Amino acid sequence: MKLASYNNGRRDGQLMLVSRDLTQTVAVPAIAHTMQQLLDGWELLKPQLQELYDALNEGKLPNTQTFDETKCLSPLPRAYQWADGSAYVNHVELVRKARGAEMPETFWTDPLFYQGGSDSFIAPKADIPLASEDWGIDFESEIAVITDDVPMGVSAENAAKHIKLLMLVNDVSLRNLIPAELAKGFGFFQSKPSSSFSPVAITPDELGHRWEDSKVHLPLITYLNGELFGRPNAGVDMTFNFSQLVSHVAKTRPLGAGAIIGSGTISNYDRSAGSSCLAEKRMLEVIADGKASTPFMRFGDTVRIEMLDDNGVSIFGSIDQKVVEYKA
């Protein structure tokens, strides 16, 4: 199934059922008004919604309308949990190499995570408002999963069945604020403003054979100011799959329905695939030339993040955003 949340003037939006080709949509208030309501009652409500989804794709559902991505909020406009990992250890390795630091061996066996702010996600077509270009504005193109209720201590094997939906992510980062925050020994906060998610969230079965071993085996495509920036394959060089990430996060606490778990920046050892964030490209420049030449984002710069199926059709819709100056 494919689902979205339309902006209806309310904080959590209106749950919408979206056709597989992203052309038609319909509200389903008889089943659930919001995405969170659906996730809270997933086992009961999903079969009912599946029947409507099949009818929608067969053109047999009345009262449909043309799907408009610009009306979408993030699928979960706010969430009880947003935890972002760093599943592509190749990316972490580059960060440390660029500053001459050795990487602990435990990074290959124990995932890195930070707990992000989940009360104010940015809509996928909305501007990214920030107060200063000096903060080192960067995008991070990622994938995330949404879970149902996950019991504490769940194994990686059993965690897979708790993954209900997938989305794309722009995990906005302020690179020049990160070093001082990490130096305090207490993690990110100001350096991680509101994130954005794709217009559409999908059930894993929509990916067919491209969803295997709790990984998405397709390129994630990023454009910066209209030019291709990178298209690394999300299923390649992913050290920890999504089941392992969910299990890691739930080691000492249960997760509530609607918890969002991110992959971290998609990164391949094959550098010809490009990158999914400016920081990685700058790191490669430092390693090769001794200095970074690619600037961070400035006001007016745009980023587009999208994933296409084997026929070149958009799967999640696209994140299209512009960085703008925030004035209180």
mmCIF file of C-alpha atoms in Angstrom:
data_model
loop_
_atom_site.group_PDB
_atom_site.id
_atom_site.type_symbol
_atom_site.label_atom_id
_atom_site.label_comp_id
_atom_site.label_asym_id
_atom_site.label_seq_id
_atom_site.Cartn_x
_atom_site.Cartn_y
_atom_site.Cartn_z
ATOM 1 C CA MET A 1 0.000 0.000 0.000
ATOM 2 C CA LYS A 2 0.936 3.631 -0.441
ATOM 3 C CA LEU A 3 -0.184 6.248 2.066
ATOM 4 C CA ALA A 4 0.129 9.981 2.594
ATOM 5 C CA SER A 5 -1.023 12.712 4.970
ATOM 6 C CA TYR A 6 -2.687 15.723 3.350
ATOM 7 C CA ASN A 7 -2.513 19.121 4.990
ATOM 8 C CA ASN A 8 -6.060 19.771 6.204
ATOM 9 C CA GLY A 9 -5.123 22.529 8.622
ATOM 10 C CA ARG A 10 -4.816 20.130 11.541
ATOM 11 C CA ARG A 11 -1.612 19.143 13.252
ATOM 12 C CA ASP A 12 -1.670 15.477 12.157
ATOM 13 C CA GLY A 13 -3.189 15.925 8.709
ATOM 14 C CA GLN A 14 -5.647 13.697 6.853
ATOM 15 C CA LEU A 15 -4.716 10.103 6.040
ATOM 16 C CA MET A 16 -4.889 9.465 2.285
ATOM 17 C CA LEU A 17 -4.720 6.204 0.332
ATOM 18 C CA VAL A 18 -2.565 6.701 -2.789
ATOM 19 C CA SER A 19 -2.541 4.602 -5.953
ATOM 20 C CA ARG A 20 0.568 2.634 -6.849
ATOM 21 C CA ASP A 21 1.402 4.974 -9.740
ATOM 22 C CA LEU A 22 0.909 8.065 -7.508
ATOM 23 C CA THR A 23 -1.847 9.481 -9.729
ATOM 24 C CA GLN A 24 -5.003 9.001 -7.624
ATOM 25 C CA THR A 25 -5.846 9.371 -3.948
ATOM 26 C CA VAL A 26 -8.793 9.100 -1.601
ATOM 27 C CA ALA A 27 -9.442 9.827 2.064
ATOM 28 C CA VAL A 28 -10.439 6.864 4.242
ATOM 29 C CA PRO A 29 -12.077 8.363 7.357
ATOM 30 C CA ALA A 30 -14.219 5.261 7.896
ATOM 31 C CA ILE A 31 -10.982 3.376 8.611
ATOM 32 C CA ALA A 32 -8.637 6.012 10.051
ATOM 33 C CA HIS A 33 -8.408 9.790 10.071
ATOM 34 C CA THR A 34 -4.644 10.006 10.595
ATOM 35 C CA MET A 35 -1.528 7.945 9.960
ATOM 36 C CA GLN A 36 -0.968 7.528 13.691
ATOM 37 C CA GLN A 37 -4.509 6.214 14.160
ATOM 38 C CA LEU A 38 -3.840 3.642 11.442
ATOM 39 C CA LEU A 39 -0.571 2.547 13.037
ATOM 40 C CA ASP A 40 -2.167 2.253 16.477
ATOM 41 C CA GLY A 41 -4.727 -0.193 15.056
ATOM 42 C CA TRP A 42 -2.591 -1.675 12.263
ATOM 43 C CA GLU A 43 -3.477 -5.361 12.630
ATOM 44 C CA LEU A 44 -7.209 -4.639 12.594
ATOM 45 C CA LEU A 45 -7.270 -1.807 10.064
ATOM 46 C CA LYS A 46 -4.669 -2.895 7.507
ATOM 47 C CA PRO A 47 -6.803 -5.672 5.905
ATOM 48 C CA GLN A 48 -9.702 -3.230 5.445
ATOM 49 C CA LEU A 49 -7.399 -0.679 3.893
ATOM 50 C CA GLN A 50 -5.840 -3.291 1.605
ATOM 51 C CA GLU A 51 -9.245 -4.017 0.048
ATOM 52 C CA LEU A 52 -9.711 -0.331 -0.741
ATOM 53 C CA TYR A 53 -6.157 -0.078 -2.086
ATOM 54 C CA ASP A 54 -6.763 -2.951 -4.504
ATOM 55 C CA ALA A 55 -9.985 -1.304 -5.688
ATOM 56 C CA LEU A 56 -8.196 2.046 -6.079
ATOM 57 C CA ASN A 57 -5.540 0.516 -8.324
ATOM 58 C CA GLU A 58 -8.217 -1.235 -10.382
ATOM 59 C CA GLY A 59 -10.074 2.041 -10.894
ATOM 60 C CA LYS A 60 -13.123 0.757 -9.007
ATOM 61 C CA LEU A 61 -13.120 3.203 -6.107
ATOM 62 C CA PRO A 62 -15.491 6.219 -6.268
ATOM 63 C CA ASN A 63 -14.730 9.761 -5.073
ATOM 64 C CA THR A 64 -11.031 9.642 -5.911
ATOM 65 C CA GLN A 65 -9.045 12.767 -6.743
ATOM 66 C CA THR A 66 -5.775 13.508 -8.495
ATOM 67 C CA PHE A 67 -2.876 13.015 -6.101
ATOM 68 C CA ASP A 68 -1.005 16.255 -5.388
ATOM 69 C CA GLU A 69 2.353 15.984 -3.626
ATOM 70 C CA THR A 70 2.320 19.680 -2.760
ATOM 71 C CA LYS A 71 -0.636 19.033 -0.423
ATOM 72 C CA CYS A 72 1.352 16.473 1.575
ATOM 73 C CA LEU A 73 2.788 16.821 5.021
ATOM 74 C CA SER A 74 5.412 14.307 6.031
ATOM 75 C CA PRO A 75 3.536 10.956 6.320
ATOM 76 C CA LEU A 76 3.781 11.296 10.083
ATOM 77 C CA PRO A 77 3.686 15.084 10.577
ATOM 78 C CA ARG A 78 4.915 14.452 14.122
ATOM 79 C CA ALA A 79 5.924 11.222 15.802
ATOM 80 C CA TYR A 80 6.471 9.752 19.229
ATOM 81 C CA GLN A 81 9.951 8.599 18.214
ATOM 82 C CA TRP A 82 12.547 9.564 15.579
ATOM 83 C CA ALA A 83 15.857 7.753 15.987
ATOM 84 C CA ASP A 84 18.436 7.996 13.227
ATOM 85 C CA GLY A 85 21.269 5.538 12.830
ATOM 86 C CA SER A 86 24.414 5.301 10.771
ATOM 87 C CA ALA A 87 24.040 1.964 9.031
ATOM 88 C CA TYR A 88 26.590 2.737 6.296
ATOM 89 C CA VAL A 89 29.811 2.472 8.278
ATOM 90 C CA ASN A 90 31.736 3.399 5.128
ATOM 91 C CA HIS A 91 30.341 6.916 5.651
ATOM 92 C CA VAL A 92 31.483 7.039 9.298
ATOM 93 C CA GLU A 93 34.890 5.728 8.295
ATOM 94 C CA LEU A 94 35.281 8.585 5.803
ATOM 95 C CA VAL A 95 34.378 11.199 8.413
ATOM 96 C CA ARG A 96 37.061 9.969 10.770
ATOM 97 C CA LYS A 97 39.669 9.446 8.067
ATOM 98 C CA ALA A 98 39.273 13.029 6.874
ATOM 99 C CA ARG A 99 40.298 14.287 10.314
ATOM 100 C CA GLY A 100 43.003 11.654 10.813
ATOM 101 C CA ALA A 101 41.147 9.644 13.459
ATOM 102 C CA GLU A 102 41.118 5.868 13.730
ATOM 103 C CA MET A 103 37.733 4.163 13.764
ATOM 104 C CA PRO A 104 36.988 1.822 16.694
ATOM 105 C CA GLU A 105 36.348 -1.780 15.639
ATOM 106 C CA THR A 106 33.079 -1.754 17.599
ATOM 107 C CA PHE A 107 31.577 0.551 14.954
ATOM 108 C CA TRP A 108 31.321 -2.521 12.692
ATOM 109 C CA THR A 109 29.302 -4.483 15.269
ATOM 110 C CA ASP A 110 27.370 -1.878 17.259
ATOM 111 C CA PRO A 111 25.276 0.721 15.382
ATOM 112 C CA LEU A 112 25.545 4.440 16.050
ATOM 113 C CA PHE A 113 22.321 6.328 16.839
ATOM 114 C CA TYR A 114 21.056 9.726 17.849
ATOM 115 C CA GLN A 115 17.550 10.634 18.993
ATOM 116 C CA GLY A 116 16.133 13.381 16.793
ATOM 117 C CA GLY A 117 13.411 15.918 17.388
ATOM 118 C CA SER A 118 10.109 14.420 16.283
ATOM 119 C CA ASP A 119 7.583 17.133 17.145
ATOM 120 C CA SER A 120 7.975 19.294 14.021
ATOM 121 C CA PHE A 121 8.816 17.562 10.759
ATOM 122 C CA ILE A 122 8.977 19.718 7.627
ATOM 123 C CA ALA A 123 6.633 18.942 4.724
ATOM 124 C CA PRO A 124 8.371 17.371 1.693
ATOM 125 C CA LYS A 125 7.759 20.374 -0.577
ATOM 126 C CA ALA A 126 8.222 23.058 2.093
ATOM 127 C CA ASP A 127 11.163 25.417 2.500
ATOM 128 C CA ILE A 128 13.860 24.707 5.085
ATOM 129 C CA PRO A 129 14.061 27.871 7.233
ATOM 130 C CA LEU A 130 17.414 28.494 8.932
ATOM 131 C CA ALA A 131 18.843 31.608 10.519
ATOM 132 C CA SER A 132 22.437 31.493 9.288
ATOM 133 C CA GLU A 133 24.484 30.147 6.376
ATOM 134 C CA ASP A 134 27.456 30.025 8.758
ATOM 135 C CA TRP A 135 25.979 26.950 10.415
ATOM 136 C CA GLY A 136 27.180 24.697 7.562
ATOM 137 C CA ILE A 137 23.831 23.678 6.061
ATOM 138 C CA ASP A 138 23.754 20.147 4.661
ATOM 139 C CA PHE A 139 21.194 17.620 3.438
ATOM 140 C CA GLU A 140 21.361 13.892 4.184
ATOM 141 C CA SER A 141 19.478 11.542 1.860
ATOM 142 C CA GLU A 142 18.290 8.495 3.755
ATOM 143 C CA ILE A 143 15.609 5.816 4.104
ATOM 144 C CA ALA A 144 13.517 5.262 7.222
ATOM 145 C CA VAL A 145 11.087 2.637 8.455
ATOM 146 C CA ILE A 146 8.002 3.054 10.635
ATOM 147 C CA THR A 147 7.192 0.341 13.159
ATOM 148 C CA ASP A 148 4.171 -0.858 15.053
ATOM 149 C CA ASP A 149 4.540 -1.593 18.782
ATOM 150 C CA VAL A 150 7.946 -3.215 19.307
ATOM 151 C CA PRO A 151 8.662 -5.115 22.550
ATOM 152 C CA MET A 152 11.821 -4.333 24.489
ATOM 153 C CA GLY A 153 14.657 -6.737 23.761
ATOM 154 C CA VAL A 154 13.283 -7.893 20.396
ATOM 155 C CA SER A 155 15.753 -9.926 18.339
ATOM 156 C CA ALA A 156 16.827 -8.801 14.886
ATOM 157 C CA GLU A 157 15.019 -11.818 13.432
ATOM 158 C CA ASN A 158 11.731 -10.898 15.106
ATOM 159 C CA ALA A 159 12.140 -7.155 14.532
ATOM 160 C CA ALA A 160 11.500 -7.600 10.803
ATOM 161 C CA LYS A 161 7.792 -8.271 11.322
ATOM 162 C CA HIS A 162 7.398 -4.954 13.155
ATOM 163 C CA ILE A 163 8.472 -2.904 10.111
ATOM 164 C CA LYS A 164 5.229 -1.646 8.574
ATOM 165 C CA LEU A 165 6.143 1.295 6.332
ATOM 166 C CA LEU A 166 9.120 2.860 4.559
ATOM 167 C CA MET A 167 9.857 6.491 3.642
ATOM 168 C CA LEU A 168 12.652 8.659 2.270
ATOM 169 C CA VAL A 169 14.322 11.213 4.525
ATOM 170 C CA ASN A 170 16.144 14.519 4.313
ATOM 171 C CA ASP A 171 17.919 14.606 7.666
ATOM 172 C CA VAL A 172 19.032 18.251 7.645
ATOM 173 C CA SER A 173 22.362 18.770 9.429
ATOM 174 C CA LEU A 174 24.233 21.892 10.512
ATOM 175 C CA ARG A 175 27.815 20.736 10.162
ATOM 176 C CA ASN A 176 29.536 23.714 11.723
ATOM 177 C CA LEU A 177 27.524 23.337 14.933
ATOM 178 C CA ILE A 178 28.275 19.622 15.327
ATOM 179 C CA PRO A 179 31.891 19.696 16.612
ATOM 180 C CA ALA A 180 31.150 21.923 19.621
ATOM 181 C CA GLU A 181 28.102 19.867 20.547
ATOM 182 C CA LEU A 182 29.933 16.548 20.324
ATOM 183 C CA ALA A 183 32.810 17.993 22.342
ATOM 184 C CA LYS A 184 30.409 18.312 25.264
ATOM 185 C CA GLY A 185 30.042 14.522 25.235
ATOM 186 C CA PHE A 186 26.251 14.615 25.147
ATOM 187 C CA GLY A 187 25.317 14.295 21.467
ATOM 188 C CA PHE A 188 23.483 16.300 18.800
ATOM 189 C CA PHE A 189 20.775 18.834 19.486
ATOM 190 C CA GLN A 190 21.029 22.294 17.881
ATOM 191 C CA SER A 191 22.971 20.811 14.969
ATOM 192 C CA LYS A 192 19.996 18.632 13.989
ATOM 193 C CA PRO A 193 16.998 20.822 13.035
ATOM 194 C CA SER A 194 13.676 19.473 11.773
ATOM 195 C CA SER A 195 13.878 16.596 9.283
ATOM 196 C CA SER A 196 11.663 15.993 6.239
ATOM 197 C CA PHE A 197 10.128 12.826 4.826
ATOM 198 C CA SER A 198 8.835 11.792 1.407
ATOM 199 C CA PRO A 199 5.235 12.595 0.423
ATOM 200 C CA VAL A 200 4.357 8.905 0.460
ATOM 201 C CA ALA A 201 5.051 6.032 2.850
ATOM 202 C CA ILE A 202 4.812 2.495 1.478
ATOM 203 C CA THR A 203 4.450 -1.032 2.799
ATOM 204 C CA PRO A 204 7.570 -3.124 2.093
ATOM 205 C CA ASP A 205 5.731 -5.434 -0.327
ATOM 206 C CA GLU A 206 5.418 -2.515 -2.777
ATOM 207 C CA LEU A 207 9.146 -2.959 -3.483
ATOM 208 C CA GLY A 208 8.815 -6.605 -4.520
ATOM 209 C CA HIS A 209 12.215 -8.262 -4.883
ATOM 210 C CA ARG A 210 13.910 -4.913 -4.200
ATOM 211 C CA TRP A 211 13.074 -5.403 -0.510
ATOM 212 C CA GLU A 212 15.294 -8.239 0.686
ATOM 213 C CA ASP A 213 17.085 -8.926 3.971
ATOM 214 C CA SER A 214 15.438 -5.802 5.433
ATOM 215 C CA LYS A 215 17.240 -3.615 2.892
ATOM 216 C CA VAL A 216 16.048 -1.530 -0.062
ATOM 217 C CA HIS A 217 18.040 -2.597 -3.126
ATOM 218 C CA LEU A 218 17.615 0.504 -5.279
ATOM 219 C CA PRO A 219 19.570 3.740 -5.839
ATOM 220 C CA LEU A 220 18.579 6.791 -3.818
ATOM 221 C CA ILE A 221 18.882 9.785 -6.123
ATOM 222 C CA THR A 222 19.807 13.287 -4.961
ATOM 223 C CA TYR A 223 19.877 16.488 -7.015
ATOM 224 C CA LEU A 224 21.508 19.681 -5.748
ATOM 225 C CA ASN A 225 20.326 22.847 -7.519
ATOM 226 C CA GLY A 226 18.922 20.696 -10.321
ATOM 227 C CA GLU A 227 22.143 18.760 -10.981
ATOM 228 C CA LEU A 228 22.671 15.088 -10.135
ATOM 229 C CA PHE A 229 24.661 14.857 -6.913
ATOM 230 C CA GLY A 230 24.563 11.126 -6.203
ATOM 231 C CA ARG A 231 22.717 7.850 -6.695
ATOM 232 C CA PRO A 232 24.301 5.277 -4.358
ATOM 233 C CA ASN A 233 22.455 1.975 -4.029
ATOM 234 C CA ALA A 234 20.788 1.700 -0.628
ATOM 235 C CA GLY A 235 21.142 -2.086 -0.567
ATOM 236 C CA VAL A 236 24.911 -2.029 -1.082
ATOM 237 C CA ASP A 237 27.419 -1.510 1.766
ATOM 238 C CA MET A 238 24.654 -1.307 4.398
ATOM 239 C CA THR A 239 26.450 -2.745 7.418
ATOM 240 C CA PHE A 240 23.318 -3.009 9.585
ATOM 241 C CA ASN A 241 19.941 -3.776 8.003
ATOM 242 C CA PHE A 242 16.697 -2.273 9.264
ATOM 243 C CA SER A 243 15.818 -5.293 11.404
ATOM 244 C CA GLN A 244 19.144 -4.945 13.192
ATOM 245 C CA LEU A 245 18.604 -1.212 13.629
ATOM 246 C CA VAL A 246 15.140 -1.708 15.143
ATOM 247 C CA SER A 247 16.485 -4.416 17.450
ATOM 248 C CA HIS A 248 19.321 -2.138 18.571
ATOM 249 C CA VAL A 249 17.017 0.763 19.412
ATOM 250 C CA ALA A 250 14.629 -1.522 21.323
ATOM 251 C CA LYS A 251 17.354 -3.186 23.397
ATOM 252 C CA THR A 252 16.479 -1.350 26.617
ATOM 253 C CA ARG A 253 13.015 0.109 25.896
ATOM 254 C CA PRO A 254 9.889 -0.758 23.926
ATOM 255 C CA LEU A 255 8.974 1.297 20.851
ATOM 256 C CA GLY A 256 5.479 2.666 20.410
ATOM 257 C CA ALA A 257 3.540 2.329 17.173
ATOM 258 C CA GLY A 258 4.687 5.066 14.819
ATOM 259 C CA ALA A 259 8.349 4.972 15.825
ATOM 260 C CA ILE A 260 10.581 6.116 12.936
ATOM 261 C CA ILE A 261 14.015 4.514 12.553
ATOM 262 C CA GLY A 262 16.436 5.998 10.016
ATOM 263 C CA SER A 263 19.271 4.403 8.081
ATOM 264 C CA GLY A 264 21.680 7.320 8.170
ATOM 265 C CA THR A 265 23.296 8.727 5.034
ATOM 266 C CA ILE A 266 23.324 6.268 2.113
ATOM 267 C CA SER A 267 26.920 5.660 1.054
ATOM 268 C CA ASN A 268 28.743 3.263 -1.293
ATOM 269 C CA TYR A 269 32.410 2.367 -1.547
ATOM 270 C CA ASP A 270 31.972 2.842 -5.285
ATOM 271 C CA ARG A 271 32.630 6.594 -5.434
ATOM 272 C CA SER A 272 31.316 6.813 -9.000
ATOM 273 C CA ALA A 273 27.812 6.564 -7.492
ATOM 274 C CA GLY A 274 28.279 9.981 -5.901
ATOM 275 C CA SER A 275 27.248 10.932 -2.383
ATOM 276 C CA SER A 276 24.102 11.574 -0.344
ATOM 277 C CA CYS A 277 25.373 14.570 1.610
ATOM 278 C CA LEU A 278 27.769 17.457 1.146
ATOM 279 C CA ALA A 279 29.898 16.452 4.125
ATOM 280 C CA GLU A 280 30.893 13.172 2.470
ATOM 281 C CA LYS A 281 31.877 14.880 -0.771
ATOM 282 C CA ARG A 282 33.920 17.395 1.214
ATOM 283 C CA MET A 283 35.615 14.555 3.117
ATOM 284 C CA LEU A 284 36.643 12.899 -0.137
ATOM 285 C CA GLU A 285 38.068 16.225 -1.318
ATOM 286 C CA VAL A 286 40.061 16.582 1.909
ATOM 287 C CA ILE A 287 41.472 13.072 1.515
ATOM 288 C CA ALA A 288 42.344 13.643 -2.152
ATOM 289 C CA ASP A 289 43.438 17.312 -2.150
ATOM 290 C CA GLY A 290 44.045 18.251 1.453
ATOM 291 C CA LYS A 291 41.093 20.651 1.524
ATOM 292 C CA ALA A 292 37.360 20.777 0.826
ATOM 293 C CA SER A 293 36.232 22.757 -2.215
ATOM 294 C CA THR A 294 32.477 22.046 -2.263
ATOM 295 C CA PRO A 295 30.556 24.631 -0.193
ATOM 296 C CA PHE A 296 27.692 23.893 2.147
ATOM 297 C CA MET A 297 24.194 25.024 1.141
ATOM 298 C CA ARG A 298 23.299 28.696 0.966
ATOM 299 C CA PHE A 299 19.948 30.465 1.005
ATOM 300 C CA GLY A 300 18.194 29.772 -2.283
ATOM 301 C CA ASP A 301 19.863 26.397 -2.848
ATOM 302 C CA THR A 302 17.558 23.455 -3.554
ATOM 303 C CA VAL A 303 17.698 19.701 -2.928
ATOM 304 C CA ARG A 304 15.588 16.929 -4.481
ATOM 305 C CA ILE A 305 15.546 13.362 -3.158
ATOM 306 C CA GLU A 306 13.760 10.520 -4.964
ATOM 307 C CA MET A 307 13.790 6.779 -5.630
ATOM 308 C CA LEU A 308 12.606 5.191 -8.883
ATOM 309 C CA ASP A 309 11.396 1.667 -9.581
ATOM 310 C CA ASP A 310 12.720 -0.591 -12.348
ATOM 311 C CA ASN A 311 10.513 1.248 -14.857
ATOM 312 C CA GLY A 312 11.754 4.681 -13.855
ATOM 313 C CA VAL A 313 8.575 5.579 -11.958
ATOM 314 C CA SER A 314 8.785 7.436 -8.639
ATOM 315 C CA ILE A 315 8.031 5.164 -5.694
ATOM 316 C CA PHE A 316 7.670 7.586 -2.771
ATOM 317 C CA GLY A 317 7.196 10.881 -4.592
ATOM 318 C CA SER A 318 10.008 13.385 -4.159
ATOM 319 C CA ILE A 319 11.351 15.609 -1.429
ATOM 320 C CA ASP A 320 11.853 19.032 -3.097
ATOM 321 C CA GLN A 321 13.079 21.789 -0.815
ATOM 322 C CA LYS A 322 14.731 25.178 -0.807
ATOM 323 C CA VAL A 323 16.870 26.598 2.004
ATOM 324 C CA VAL A 324 15.572 30.028 3.023
ATOM 325 C CA GLU A 325 16.549 32.587 5.633
ATOM 326 C CA TYR A 326 14.503 32.338 8.809
ATOM 327 C CA LYS A 327 13.381 35.595 10.375
ATOM 328 C CA ALA A 328 11.617 35.449 13.706
#
